[in-house]
CSV table of C-alpha atoms in Angstrom, one decimal:
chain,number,residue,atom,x,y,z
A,1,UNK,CA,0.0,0.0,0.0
A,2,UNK,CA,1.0,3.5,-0.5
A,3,UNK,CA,1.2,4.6,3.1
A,4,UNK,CA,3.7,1.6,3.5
A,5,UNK,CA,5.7,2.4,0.8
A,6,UNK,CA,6.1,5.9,2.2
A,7,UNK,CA,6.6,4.3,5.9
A,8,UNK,CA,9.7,2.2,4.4
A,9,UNK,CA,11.4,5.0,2.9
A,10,UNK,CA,11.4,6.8,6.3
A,11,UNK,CA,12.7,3.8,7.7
A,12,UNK,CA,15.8,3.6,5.1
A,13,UNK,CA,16.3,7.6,5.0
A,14,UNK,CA,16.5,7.4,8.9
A,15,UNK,CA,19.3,4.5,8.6
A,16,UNK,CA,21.1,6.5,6.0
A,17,UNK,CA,21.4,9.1,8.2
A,18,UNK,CA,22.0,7.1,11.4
A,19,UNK,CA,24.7,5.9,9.0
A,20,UNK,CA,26.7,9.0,8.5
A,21,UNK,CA,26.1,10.4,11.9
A,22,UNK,CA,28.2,7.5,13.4
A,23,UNK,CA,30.8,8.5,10.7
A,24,UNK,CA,30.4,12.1,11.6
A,25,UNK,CA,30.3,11.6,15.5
A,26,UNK,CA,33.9,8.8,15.3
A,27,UNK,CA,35.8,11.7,13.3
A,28,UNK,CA,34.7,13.8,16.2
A,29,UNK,CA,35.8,11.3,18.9
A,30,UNK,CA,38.6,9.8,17.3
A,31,UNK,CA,40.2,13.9,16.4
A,32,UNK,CA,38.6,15.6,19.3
A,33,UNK,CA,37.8,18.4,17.0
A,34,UNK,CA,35.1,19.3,14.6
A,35,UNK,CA,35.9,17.6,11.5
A,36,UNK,CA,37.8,19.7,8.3
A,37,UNK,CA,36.1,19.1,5.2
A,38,UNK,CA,39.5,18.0,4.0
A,39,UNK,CA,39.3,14.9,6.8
A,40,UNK,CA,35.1,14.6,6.1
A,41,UNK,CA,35.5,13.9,2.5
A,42,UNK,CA,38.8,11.4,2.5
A,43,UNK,CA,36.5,9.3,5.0
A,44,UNK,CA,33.3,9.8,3.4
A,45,UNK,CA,33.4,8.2,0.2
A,46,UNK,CA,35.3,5.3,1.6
A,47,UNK,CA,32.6,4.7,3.8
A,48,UNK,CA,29.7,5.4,1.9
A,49,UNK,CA,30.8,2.1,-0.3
A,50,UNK,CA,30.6,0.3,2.7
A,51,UNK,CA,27.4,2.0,3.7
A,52,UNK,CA,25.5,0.9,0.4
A,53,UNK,CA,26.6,-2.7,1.2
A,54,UNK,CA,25.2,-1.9,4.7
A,55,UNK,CA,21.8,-0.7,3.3
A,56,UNK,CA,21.8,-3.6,0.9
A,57,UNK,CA,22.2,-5.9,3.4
A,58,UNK,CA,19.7,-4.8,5.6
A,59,UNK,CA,17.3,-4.9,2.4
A,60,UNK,CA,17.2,-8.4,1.4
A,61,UNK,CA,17.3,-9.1,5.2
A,62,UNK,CA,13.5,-7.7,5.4
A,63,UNK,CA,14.4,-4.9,8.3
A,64,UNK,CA,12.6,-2.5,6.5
A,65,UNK,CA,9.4,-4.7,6.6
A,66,UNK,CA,7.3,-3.1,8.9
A,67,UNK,CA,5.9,-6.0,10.3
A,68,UNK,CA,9.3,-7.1,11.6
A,69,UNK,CA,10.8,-3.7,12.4
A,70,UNK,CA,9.3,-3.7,16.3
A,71,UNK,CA,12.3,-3.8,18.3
A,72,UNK,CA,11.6,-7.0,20.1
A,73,UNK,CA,14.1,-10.4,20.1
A,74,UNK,CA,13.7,-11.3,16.3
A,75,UNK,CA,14.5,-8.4,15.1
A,76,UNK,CA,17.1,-7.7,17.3
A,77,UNK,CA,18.6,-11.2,16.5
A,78,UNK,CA,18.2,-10.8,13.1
A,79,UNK,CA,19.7,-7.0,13.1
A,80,UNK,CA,22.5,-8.1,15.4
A,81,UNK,CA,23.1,-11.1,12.4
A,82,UNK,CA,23.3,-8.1,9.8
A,83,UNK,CA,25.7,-6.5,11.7
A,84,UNK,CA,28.1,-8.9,11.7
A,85,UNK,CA,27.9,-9.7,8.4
A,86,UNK,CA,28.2,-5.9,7.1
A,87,UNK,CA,30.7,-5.5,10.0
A,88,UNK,CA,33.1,-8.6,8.2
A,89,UNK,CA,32.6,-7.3,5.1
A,90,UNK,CA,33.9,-3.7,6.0
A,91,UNK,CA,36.8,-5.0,8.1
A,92,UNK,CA,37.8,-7.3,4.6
A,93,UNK,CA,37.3,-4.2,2.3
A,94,UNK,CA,38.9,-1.8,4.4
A,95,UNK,CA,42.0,-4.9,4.7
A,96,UNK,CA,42.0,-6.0,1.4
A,97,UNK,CA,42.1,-2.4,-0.9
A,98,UNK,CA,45.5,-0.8,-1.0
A,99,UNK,CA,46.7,1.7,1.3
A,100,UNK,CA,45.0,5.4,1.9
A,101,UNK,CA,46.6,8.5,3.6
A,102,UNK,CA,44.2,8.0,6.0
A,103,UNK,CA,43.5,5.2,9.0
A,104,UNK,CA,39.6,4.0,8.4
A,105,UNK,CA,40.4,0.4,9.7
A,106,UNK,CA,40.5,2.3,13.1
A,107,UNK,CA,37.8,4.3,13.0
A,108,UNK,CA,35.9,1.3,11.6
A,109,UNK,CA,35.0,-0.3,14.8
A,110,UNK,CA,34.1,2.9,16.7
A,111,UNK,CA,31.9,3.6,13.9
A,112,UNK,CA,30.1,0.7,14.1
A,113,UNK,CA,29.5,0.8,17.5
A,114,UNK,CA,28.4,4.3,17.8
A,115,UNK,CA,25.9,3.2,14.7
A,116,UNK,CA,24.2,0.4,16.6
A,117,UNK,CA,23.4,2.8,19.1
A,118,UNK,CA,22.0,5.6,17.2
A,119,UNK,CA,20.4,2.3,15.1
A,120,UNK,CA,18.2,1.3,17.9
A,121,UNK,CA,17.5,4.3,19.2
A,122,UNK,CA,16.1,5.9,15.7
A,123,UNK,CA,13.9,2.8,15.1
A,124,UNK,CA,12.5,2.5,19.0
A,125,UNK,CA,12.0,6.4,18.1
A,126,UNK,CA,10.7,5.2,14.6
A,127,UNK,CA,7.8,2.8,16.3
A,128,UNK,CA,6.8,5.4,18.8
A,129,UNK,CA,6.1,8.2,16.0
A,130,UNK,CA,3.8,5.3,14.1
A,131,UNK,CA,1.9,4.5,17.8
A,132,UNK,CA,0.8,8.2,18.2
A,133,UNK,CA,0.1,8.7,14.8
A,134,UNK,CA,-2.9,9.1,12.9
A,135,UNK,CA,-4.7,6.2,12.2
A,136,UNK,CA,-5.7,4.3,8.8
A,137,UNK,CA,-9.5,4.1,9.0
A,138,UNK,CA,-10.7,0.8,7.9
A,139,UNK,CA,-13.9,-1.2,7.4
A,140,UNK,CA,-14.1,-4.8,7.7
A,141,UNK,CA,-17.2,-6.4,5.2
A,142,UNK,CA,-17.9,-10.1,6.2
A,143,UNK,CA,-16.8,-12.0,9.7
A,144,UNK,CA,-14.9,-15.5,9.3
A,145,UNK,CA,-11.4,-16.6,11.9
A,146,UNK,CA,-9.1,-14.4,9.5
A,147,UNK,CA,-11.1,-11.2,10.6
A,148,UNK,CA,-11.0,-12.2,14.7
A,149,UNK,CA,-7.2,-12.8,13.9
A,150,UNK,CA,-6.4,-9.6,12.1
A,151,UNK,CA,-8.7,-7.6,14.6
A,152,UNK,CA,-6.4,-9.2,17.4
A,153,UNK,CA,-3.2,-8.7,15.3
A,154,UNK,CA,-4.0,-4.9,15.1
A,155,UNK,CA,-4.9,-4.5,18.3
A,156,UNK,CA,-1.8,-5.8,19.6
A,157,UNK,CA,0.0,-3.6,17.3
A,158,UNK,CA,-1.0,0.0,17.1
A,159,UNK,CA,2.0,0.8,15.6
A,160,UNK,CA,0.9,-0.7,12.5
A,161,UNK,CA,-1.2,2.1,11.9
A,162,UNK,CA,-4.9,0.4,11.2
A,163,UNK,CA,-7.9,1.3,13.2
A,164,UNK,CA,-11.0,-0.7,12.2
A,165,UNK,CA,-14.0,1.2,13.1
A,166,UNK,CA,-16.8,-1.1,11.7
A,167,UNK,CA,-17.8,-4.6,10.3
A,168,UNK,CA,-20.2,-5.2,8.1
A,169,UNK,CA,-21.6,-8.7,8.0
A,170,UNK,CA,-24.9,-9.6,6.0
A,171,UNK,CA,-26.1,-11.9,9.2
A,172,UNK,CA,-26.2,-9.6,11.8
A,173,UNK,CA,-24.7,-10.6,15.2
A,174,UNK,CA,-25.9,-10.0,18.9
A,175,UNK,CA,-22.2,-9.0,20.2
A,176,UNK,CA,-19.5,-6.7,18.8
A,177,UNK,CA,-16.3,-7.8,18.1
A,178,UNK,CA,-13.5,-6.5,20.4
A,179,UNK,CA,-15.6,-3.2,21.1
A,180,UNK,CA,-16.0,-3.0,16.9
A,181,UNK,CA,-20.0,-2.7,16.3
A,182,UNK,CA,-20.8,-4.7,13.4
A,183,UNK,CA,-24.0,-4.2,11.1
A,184,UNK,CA,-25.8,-6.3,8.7
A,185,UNK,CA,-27.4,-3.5,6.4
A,186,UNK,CA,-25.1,-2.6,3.4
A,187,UNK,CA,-26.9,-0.7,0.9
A,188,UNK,CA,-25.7,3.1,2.6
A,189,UNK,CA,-22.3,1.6,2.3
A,190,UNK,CA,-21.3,4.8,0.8
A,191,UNK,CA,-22.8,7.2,3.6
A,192,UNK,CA,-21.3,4.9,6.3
A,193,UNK,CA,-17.5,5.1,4.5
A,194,UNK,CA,-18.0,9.0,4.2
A,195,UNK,CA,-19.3,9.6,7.9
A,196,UNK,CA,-16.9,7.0,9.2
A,197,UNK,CA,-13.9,8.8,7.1
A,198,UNK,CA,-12.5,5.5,6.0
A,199,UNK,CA,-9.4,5.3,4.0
A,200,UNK,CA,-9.8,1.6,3.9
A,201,UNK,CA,-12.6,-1.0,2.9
A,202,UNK,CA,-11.0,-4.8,3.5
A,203,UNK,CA,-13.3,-7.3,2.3
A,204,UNK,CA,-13.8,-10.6,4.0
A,205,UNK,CA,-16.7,-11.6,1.7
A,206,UNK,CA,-16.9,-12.6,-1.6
A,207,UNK,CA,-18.7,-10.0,-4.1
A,208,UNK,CA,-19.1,-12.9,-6.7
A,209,UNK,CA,-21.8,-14.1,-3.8
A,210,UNK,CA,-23.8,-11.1,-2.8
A,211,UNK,CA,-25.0,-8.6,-5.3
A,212,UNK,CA,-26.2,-6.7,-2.9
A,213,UNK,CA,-22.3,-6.5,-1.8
A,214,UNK,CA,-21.4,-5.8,-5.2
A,215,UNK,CA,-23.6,-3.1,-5.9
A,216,UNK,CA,-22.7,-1.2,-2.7
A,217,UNK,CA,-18.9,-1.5,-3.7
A,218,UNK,CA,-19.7,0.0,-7.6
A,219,UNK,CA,-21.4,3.0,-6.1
A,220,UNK,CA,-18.1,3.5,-4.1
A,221,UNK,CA,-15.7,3.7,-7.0
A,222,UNK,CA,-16.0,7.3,-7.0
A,223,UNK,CA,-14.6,7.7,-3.5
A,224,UNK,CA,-11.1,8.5,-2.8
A,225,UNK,CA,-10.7,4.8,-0.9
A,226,UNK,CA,-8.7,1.6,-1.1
A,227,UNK,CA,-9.9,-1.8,-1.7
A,228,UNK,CA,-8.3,-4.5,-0.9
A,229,UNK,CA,-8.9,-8.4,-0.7
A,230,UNK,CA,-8.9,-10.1,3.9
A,231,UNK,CA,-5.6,-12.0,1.8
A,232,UNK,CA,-4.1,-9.6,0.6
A,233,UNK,CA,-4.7,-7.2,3.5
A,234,UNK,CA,-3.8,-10.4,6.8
A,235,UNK,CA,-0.7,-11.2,4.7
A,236,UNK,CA,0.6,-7.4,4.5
A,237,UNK,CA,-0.1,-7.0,8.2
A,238,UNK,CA,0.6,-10.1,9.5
A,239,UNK,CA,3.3,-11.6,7.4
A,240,UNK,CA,1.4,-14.6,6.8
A,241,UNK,CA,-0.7,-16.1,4.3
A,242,UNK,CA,-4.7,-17.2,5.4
A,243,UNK,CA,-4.7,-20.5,4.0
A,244,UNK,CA,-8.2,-20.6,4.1
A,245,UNK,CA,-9.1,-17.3,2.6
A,246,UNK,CA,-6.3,-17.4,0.1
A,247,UNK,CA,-8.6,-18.8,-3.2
A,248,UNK,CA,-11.8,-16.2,-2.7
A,249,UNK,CA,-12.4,-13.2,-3.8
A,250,UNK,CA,-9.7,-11.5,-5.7
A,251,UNK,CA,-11.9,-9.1,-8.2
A,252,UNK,CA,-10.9,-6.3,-6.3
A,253,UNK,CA,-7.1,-7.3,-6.2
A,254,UNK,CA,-6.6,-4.9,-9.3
A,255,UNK,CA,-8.5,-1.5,-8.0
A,256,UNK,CA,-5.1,0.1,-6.7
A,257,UNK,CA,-2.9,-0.5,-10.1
A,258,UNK,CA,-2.2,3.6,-9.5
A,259,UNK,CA,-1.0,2.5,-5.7
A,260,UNK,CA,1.3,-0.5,-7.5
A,261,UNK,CA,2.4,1.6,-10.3
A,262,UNK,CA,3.8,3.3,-7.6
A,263,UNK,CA,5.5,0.9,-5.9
A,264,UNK,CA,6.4,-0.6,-8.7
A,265,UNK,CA,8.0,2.9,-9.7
A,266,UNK,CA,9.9,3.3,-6.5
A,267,UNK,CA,11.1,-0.1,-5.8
A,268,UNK,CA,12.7,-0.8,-9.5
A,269,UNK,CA,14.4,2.5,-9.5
A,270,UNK,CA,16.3,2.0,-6.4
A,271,UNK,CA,17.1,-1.8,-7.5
A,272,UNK,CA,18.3,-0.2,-10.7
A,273,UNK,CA,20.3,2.6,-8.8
A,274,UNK,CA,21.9,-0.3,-6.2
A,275,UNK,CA,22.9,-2.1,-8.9
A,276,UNK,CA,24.4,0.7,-11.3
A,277,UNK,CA,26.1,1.9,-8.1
A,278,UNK,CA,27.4,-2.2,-6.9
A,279,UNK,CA,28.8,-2.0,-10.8
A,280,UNK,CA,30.7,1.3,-10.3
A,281,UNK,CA,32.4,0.3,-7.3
A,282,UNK,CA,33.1,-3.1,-8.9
């Protein structure tokens, strides 16, 4: 989704920067002076090769999937993996190249420990800013164990950034779920996604079923919404794949092609500039 997309590039801009501050703060240590810009660039474009390994690493390790990116033991095992990994190869490059005018091999490990400081602390800063943020309002149409699972998921996780403010089930139930009123009656589906300001419509039902459903959704298509299939929508917040739920429904999969394009856009263009940069360096 778009919001995601945008989510993940904060994520990366903030370890770029976390990045070059630990560069910036061990020239200040390691000198005990403000840093020339003589001394800042001799040290700077060494590093930044090892940086773009760094961020590359990080990348096909998934720690800028949002799901994983909460700062408990996983991801702190997995980030502490990456570490060593980007760590070894720095200490090789930095070993292997000929010699410079300059000393980087020390500076090397106080950089990289002054990093996984400022590294934590920007993504436990990171999470907090998407707990107090505003919320993606979201609509829930048709009840089966995906929906109870995803409702407990986000509940558990406000960081994720969903708040569902109403299900809408064609059999109408005595009891909400988790505080969440559900209704049966879809026909002011429209009204009910303006009032409600939803940003969001996840569907849970199957539109080939109801036409009642399918109707309400057409006269929809003018808002400014998403759309988006309980599959589709479990696995992006979740991580996983509903089994169950995997084979219904997917009419709707195509109503965000803008959203994708964009993606799309944004995620080939920095593959492209990783690799034309990989090659240079190469």
């Amino acid at each position: 989704m778009y919001y995601r997309t945008i989510k993940k590039l904060i994520l990366l801009t903030g370890d770029v920067a976390m990045l070059y501050s630990s560069l910036y703060i061990t020239l200040l240590i390691r000198y005990w002076s403000k840093p020339g810009l003589d001394l800042w660039q001799k040290h700077c474009w060494l590093f930044t090769i090892i940086f773009i390994v760094w961020i590359f690493i990080f990348y096909i390790a998934d720690l800028y999937n949002l799901n994983l990116a909460v700062n408990n033991i996983r991801f702190i095992m997995l980030t502490s993996r990456c570490i060593i990994i980007a760590g070894l190869f720095s200490v090789i490059f930095f070993y292997l190249i000929p010699q410079f005018d300059i000393a980087p091999k020390t500076n090397l490990f106080l950089c990289i420990a002054i990093f996984i400081i400022l590294f934590f602390l920007w993504r436990k800063f990171f999470n907090w800013i998407l707990e107090i943020s505003p919320k993606n309002n979201i609509i829930i149409i048709g009840i089966n164990q995906q929906v109870y699972e995803l409702i407990e998921e986000l509940n558990k996780n406000a960081r994720l950034g969903f708040n569902v403010l109403l299900i809408i089930n064609n059999k109408q139930i005595k009891h909400n779920i988790n505080n969440i009123p559900v209704i049966s009656d879809m026909t002011n589906l429209k009204k009910v996604i303006i009032d409600y300001k939803i940003n969001t419509v996840v569907l849970a039902a199957d539109p080939r079923e109801s036409h009642t459903l399918r109707s309400a959704l057409f006269q929809c298509m003018s808002l400014q919404i998403n759309y988006t299939t309980l599959p589709h929508f479990y696995e992006n917040v979740t991580g996983k794949i509903p089994v169950k739920a995997i084979n219904e429904m997917w009419f709707l999969e195509n109503l965000n092609k803008g959203e994708k394009k964009f993606f799309n856009i944004v995620k080939r263009s920095y593959d492209i500039i990783l690799a034309l940069l990989i090659f240079i360096i190469t």
